[in-house]
Amino acid sequence: MFRWHQNAVKCYVYLLDVSTKRQKASDLSTEYTWAPAFRSSKWFTRGWTLQELLAPSPGSVEFFSQEGDRLGDKRSLERQIHAITGIPLPALRGAPLSQFDIEDRLSWAEDRQTTRKEDKAYSLLGICNVFMPLIYGEGEKNAFRRLREELG
């Protein structure tokens, strides 16, 4: 999947939990206040979205609200994304991931959630340039043990 995202011309991120419109109680005007919702979007907490964020080139990842409004791309939102994820700006700008320590790359996934426990490790395979078979049922601990063995 990492290579697939890396080769993509465009990647679209639809943020179901980010709205560009909020109705004020005091009047009928619409206020645009999507930034707080963007910062707390669940998309930034999911394991597999880490590679969706890092693999494509900076200008090719575009973020959209639940209304379909374009919020920006990875390049224009890089400071917010860095603040949310802790991922260094050079990594978000497309620097080769091999320039970052393995422990740093592994830390980018620490607070992310996955449906299957093993996916927390498996979602790092492309980020760490590792190829290994997926063995669902092995558990998170064994998946990370195997990943670390592959990393040397």
PDB file of C-alpha atoms in Angstrom:
ATOM      1  CA  MET A   1       0.000   0.000   0.000  1.00  0.00           C
ATOM      2  CA  PHE A   2       2.852   2.400   0.764  1.00  0.00           C
ATOM      3  CA  ARG A   3       4.189   2.176  -2.802  1.00  0.00           C
ATOM      4  CA  TRP A   4       0.679   2.551  -4.180  1.00  0.00           C
ATOM      5  CA  HIS A   5       0.243   5.822  -2.264  1.00  0.00           C
ATOM      6  CA  GLN A   6       3.771   6.892  -3.184  1.00  0.00           C
ATOM      7  CA  ASN A   7       2.984   6.536  -6.887  1.00  0.00           C
ATOM      8  CA  ALA A   8      -0.403   8.240  -6.703  1.00  0.00           C
ATOM      9  CA  VAL A   9      -0.855  11.461  -8.659  1.00  0.00           C
ATOM     10  CA  LYS A  10      -3.492  12.676  -6.173  1.00  0.00           C
ATOM     11  CA  CYS A  11      -4.665  11.439  -2.781  1.00  0.00           C
ATOM     12  CA  TYR A  12      -7.909  12.790  -1.397  1.00  0.00           C
ATOM     13  CA  VAL A  13      -8.562  12.832   2.329  1.00  0.00           C
ATOM     14  CA  TYR A  14     -12.237  13.149   3.206  1.00  0.00           C
ATOM     15  CA  LEU A  15     -12.561  14.223   6.844  1.00  0.00           C
ATOM     16  CA  LEU A  16     -16.020  13.175   7.934  1.00  0.00           C
ATOM     17  CA  ASP A  17     -15.535  14.793  11.347  1.00  0.00           C
ATOM     18  CA  VAL A  18     -14.456  18.218  10.017  1.00  0.00           C
ATOM     19  CA  SER A  19     -17.138  20.698   9.040  1.00  0.00           C
ATOM     20  CA  THR A  20     -16.523  24.038   7.387  1.00  0.00           C
ATOM     21  CA  LYS A  21     -19.795  25.455   8.617  1.00  0.00           C
ATOM     22  CA  ARG A  22     -21.085  26.191  12.070  1.00  0.00           C
ATOM     23  CA  GLN A  23     -24.305  28.032  12.654  1.00  0.00           C
ATOM     24  CA  LYS A  24     -24.121  30.853  15.183  1.00  0.00           C
ATOM     25  CA  ALA A  25     -26.976  30.912  17.642  1.00  0.00           C
ATOM     26  CA  SER A  26     -27.051  34.735  17.584  1.00  0.00           C
ATOM     27  CA  ASP A  27     -27.745  35.167  13.891  1.00  0.00           C
ATOM     28  CA  LEU A  28     -28.298  33.394  10.614  1.00  0.00           C
ATOM     29  CA  SER A  29     -24.774  33.912   9.239  1.00  0.00           C
ATOM     30  CA  THR A  30     -22.418  31.018   8.771  1.00  0.00           C
ATOM     31  CA  GLU A  31     -19.037  31.105  10.495  1.00  0.00           C
ATOM     32  CA  TYR A  32     -16.147  29.076   9.059  1.00  0.00           C
ATOM     33  CA  THR A  33     -14.318  27.461  11.943  1.00  0.00           C
ATOM     34  CA  TRP A  34     -12.879  24.157  10.769  1.00  0.00           C
ATOM     35  CA  ALA A  35      -9.386  24.480  12.278  1.00  0.00           C
ATOM     36  CA  PRO A  36     -10.216  23.064  15.759  1.00  0.00           C
ATOM     37  CA  ALA A  37     -12.057  20.108  14.209  1.00  0.00           C
ATOM     38  CA  PHE A  38      -9.122  19.522  11.836  1.00  0.00           C
ATOM     39  CA  ARG A  39      -6.725  19.351  14.793  1.00  0.00           C
ATOM     40  CA  SER A  40      -8.891  16.747  16.542  1.00  0.00           C
ATOM     41  CA  SER A  41      -9.887  14.723  13.467  1.00  0.00           C
ATOM     42  CA  LYS A  42      -9.844  10.951  13.968  1.00  0.00           C
ATOM     43  CA  TRP A  43      -8.021  10.620  10.652  1.00  0.00           C
ATOM     44  CA  PHE A  44      -4.806  11.654  12.412  1.00  0.00           C
ATOM     45  CA  THR A  45      -5.204   8.854  14.978  1.00  0.00           C
ATOM     46  CA  ARG A  46      -5.656   5.909  12.596  1.00  0.00           C
ATOM     47  CA  GLY A  47      -2.725   3.583  11.941  1.00  0.00           C
ATOM     48  CA  TRP A  48      -3.014   3.137   8.203  1.00  0.00           C
ATOM     49  CA  THR A  49      -3.445   6.859   7.504  1.00  0.00           C
ATOM     50  CA  LEU A  50       0.178   7.401   8.529  1.00  0.00           C
ATOM     51  CA  GLN A  51       1.367   5.984   5.216  1.00  0.00           C
ATOM     52  CA  GLU A  52      -1.381   7.871   3.372  1.00  0.00           C
ATOM     53  CA  LEU A  53       0.130  11.025   4.858  1.00  0.00           C
ATOM     54  CA  LEU A  54       3.818  10.250   4.324  1.00  0.00           C
ATOM     55  CA  ALA A  55       4.041   8.278   1.069  1.00  0.00           C
ATOM     56  CA  PRO A  56       2.619  10.764  -1.481  1.00  0.00           C
ATOM     57  CA  SER A  57       4.404  13.941  -2.529  1.00  0.00           C
ATOM     58  CA  PRO A  58       3.460  17.062  -0.509  1.00  0.00           C
ATOM     59  CA  GLY A  59       1.225  18.677  -3.135  1.00  0.00           C
ATOM     60  CA  SER A  60      -0.638  15.503  -3.985  1.00  0.00           C
ATOM     61  CA  VAL A  61      -2.512  15.009  -0.682  1.00  0.00           C
ATOM     62  CA  GLU A  62      -5.622  17.189  -0.519  1.00  0.00           C
ATOM     63  CA  PHE A  63      -7.891  17.491   2.516  1.00  0.00           C
ATOM     64  CA  PHE A  64     -11.656  17.985   2.264  1.00  0.00           C
ATOM     65  CA  SER A  65     -14.360  18.691   4.838  1.00  0.00           C
ATOM     66  CA  GLN A  66     -17.533  16.666   5.255  1.00  0.00           C
ATOM     67  CA  GLU A  67     -19.224  19.181   2.970  1.00  0.00           C
ATOM     68  CA  GLY A  68     -16.636  18.516   0.258  1.00  0.00           C
ATOM     69  CA  ASP A  69     -14.909  21.870   0.710  1.00  0.00           C
ATOM     70  CA  ARG A  70     -11.169  21.821   0.034  1.00  0.00           C
ATOM     71  CA  LEU A  71      -9.259  22.697   3.206  1.00  0.00           C
ATOM     72  CA  GLY A  72      -5.813  22.650   1.637  1.00  0.00           C
ATOM     73  CA  ASP A  73      -3.083  20.216   0.761  1.00  0.00           C
ATOM     74  CA  LYS A  74      -0.284  18.657   2.767  1.00  0.00           C
ATOM     75  CA  ARG A  75       2.042  21.509   1.801  1.00  0.00           C
ATOM     76  CA  SER A  76      -0.313  24.346   2.795  1.00  0.00           C
ATOM     77  CA  LEU A  77      -1.355  22.578   6.018  1.00  0.00           C
ATOM     78  CA  GLU A  78       2.090  21.257   6.957  1.00  0.00           C
ATOM     79  CA  ARG A  79       2.469  23.332  10.149  1.00  0.00           C
ATOM     80  CA  GLN A  80      -0.903  22.178  11.477  1.00  0.00           C
ATOM     81  CA  ILE A  81      -0.159  18.572  10.509  1.00  0.00           C
ATOM     82  CA  HIS A  82       3.243  18.763  12.214  1.00  0.00           C
ATOM     83  CA  ALA A  83       1.627  20.149  15.389  1.00  0.00           C
ATOM     84  CA  ILE A  84      -1.009  17.390  15.364  1.00  0.00           C
ATOM     85  CA  THR A  85       1.265  14.440  14.575  1.00  0.00           C
ATOM     86  CA  GLY A  86       4.729  15.456  15.749  1.00  0.00           C
ATOM     87  CA  ILE A  87       6.099  14.305  12.390  1.00  0.00           C
ATOM     88  CA  PRO A  88       9.058  16.517  11.411  1.00  0.00           C
ATOM     89  CA  LEU A  89       8.453  19.035   8.638  1.00  0.00           C
ATOM     90  CA  PRO A  90      11.156  17.539   6.364  1.00  0.00           C
ATOM     91  CA  ALA A  91       9.323  14.179   6.452  1.00  0.00           C
ATOM     92  CA  LEU A  92       6.042  15.901   5.572  1.00  0.00           C
ATOM     93  CA  ARG A  93       7.835  17.749   2.770  1.00  0.00           C
ATOM     94  CA  GLY A  94       8.942  14.489   1.176  1.00  0.00           C
ATOM     95  CA  ALA A  95      12.463  13.969   2.519  1.00  0.00           C
ATOM     96  CA  PRO A  96      13.499  10.307   2.182  1.00  0.00           C
ATOM     97  CA  LEU A  97      12.221   8.495   5.256  1.00  0.00           C
ATOM     98  CA  SER A  98      15.556   6.679   5.499  1.00  0.00           C
ATOM     99  CA  GLN A  99      16.980  10.005   6.770  1.00  0.00           C
ATOM    100  CA  PHE A 100      15.013   9.539  10.001  1.00  0.00           C
ATOM    101  CA  ASP A 101      16.000   7.133  12.761  1.00  0.00           C
ATOM    102  CA  ILE A 102      14.000   3.933  12.954  1.00  0.00           C
ATOM    103  CA  GLU A 103      12.924   4.785  16.512  1.00  0.00           C
ATOM    104  CA  ASP A 104      11.623   8.153  15.311  1.00  0.00           C
ATOM    105  CA  ARG A 105       9.637   6.513  12.524  1.00  0.00           C
ATOM    106  CA  LEU A 106       8.208   3.940  14.927  1.00  0.00           C
ATOM    107  CA  SER A 107       7.227   6.727  17.331  1.00  0.00           C
ATOM    108  CA  TRP A 108       5.037   8.358  14.673  1.00  0.00           C
ATOM    109  CA  ALA A 109       2.636   5.426  15.071  1.00  0.00           C
ATOM    110  CA  GLU A 110       2.660   5.187  18.878  1.00  0.00           C
ATOM    111  CA  ASP A 111      -0.617   6.981  19.525  1.00  0.00           C
ATOM    112  CA  ARG A 112      -2.401   5.679  16.456  1.00  0.00           C
ATOM    113  CA  GLN A 113      -5.254   3.178  16.650  1.00  0.00           C
ATOM    114  CA  THR A 114      -5.922   0.172  14.443  1.00  0.00           C
ATOM    115  CA  THR A 115      -8.828  -2.254  14.317  1.00  0.00           C
ATOM    116  CA  ARG A 116      -6.512  -5.249  14.352  1.00  0.00           C
ATOM    117  CA  LYS A 117      -3.650  -5.132  16.844  1.00  0.00           C
ATOM    118  CA  GLU A 118      -1.096  -6.370  14.296  1.00  0.00           C
ATOM    119  CA  ASP A 119      -1.920  -3.522  11.926  1.00  0.00           C
ATOM    120  CA  LYS A 120      -0.126  -1.076  14.212  1.00  0.00           C
ATOM    121  CA  ALA A 121       3.130  -2.789  13.178  1.00  0.00           C
ATOM    122  CA  TYR A 122       2.051  -3.632   9.634  1.00  0.00           C
ATOM    123  CA  SER A 123       1.190   0.004   8.872  1.00  0.00           C
ATOM    124  CA  LEU A 124       4.876   0.830   9.402  1.00  0.00           C
ATOM    125  CA  LEU A 125       6.271  -1.635   6.862  1.00  0.00           C
ATOM    126  CA  GLY A 126       6.497   0.799   3.948  1.00  0.00           C
ATOM    127  CA  ILE A 127       7.608   3.646   6.195  1.00  0.00           C
ATOM    128  CA  CYS A 128      10.492   1.443   7.385  1.00  0.00           C
ATOM    129  CA  ASN A 129      11.095  -0.045   3.909  1.00  0.00           C
ATOM    130  CA  VAL A 130      10.474  -3.559   5.214  1.00  0.00           C
ATOM    131  CA  PHE A 131       8.812  -6.463   3.420  1.00  0.00           C
ATOM    132  CA  MET A 132       7.428  -9.249   5.589  1.00  0.00           C
ATOM    133  CA  PRO A 133       4.331 -11.430   5.511  1.00  0.00           C
ATOM    134  CA  LEU A 134       1.247 -10.340   7.411  1.00  0.00           C
ATOM    135  CA  ILE A 135       0.166 -12.951   9.943  1.00  0.00           C
ATOM    136  CA  TYR A 136      -3.168 -11.908  11.401  1.00  0.00           C
ATOM    137  CA  GLY A 137      -3.701 -13.483  14.779  1.00  0.00           C
ATOM    138  CA  GLU A 138      -0.056 -13.211  15.846  1.00  0.00           C
ATOM    139  CA  GLY A 139      -0.774 -10.189  18.079  1.00  0.00           C
ATOM    140  CA  GLU A 140       0.818  -6.779  18.294  1.00  0.00           C
ATOM    141  CA  LYS A 141       3.803  -7.912  20.362  1.00  0.00           C
ATOM    142  CA  ASN A 142       4.830 -10.632  17.880  1.00  0.00           C
ATOM    143  CA  ALA A 143       4.236  -8.358  14.886  1.00  0.00           C
ATOM    144  CA  PHE A 144       6.542  -5.715  16.368  1.00  0.00           C
ATOM    145  CA  ARG A 145       9.112  -8.382  17.301  1.00  0.00           C
ATOM    146  CA  ARG A 146       9.191  -9.573  13.690  1.00  0.00           C
ATOM    147  CA  LEU A 147       9.355  -5.976  12.409  1.00  0.00           C
ATOM    148  CA  ARG A 148      12.318  -5.235  14.674  1.00  0.00           C
ATOM    149  CA  GLU A 149      14.040  -8.429  13.511  1.00  0.00           C
ATOM    150  CA  GLU A 150      13.627  -7.297   9.893  1.00  0.00           C
ATOM    151  CA  LEU A 151      15.010  -3.889  10.799  1.00  0.00           C
ATOM    152  CA  GLY A 152      18.146  -5.597  12.139  1.00  0.00           C
TER     153      GLY A 152
END
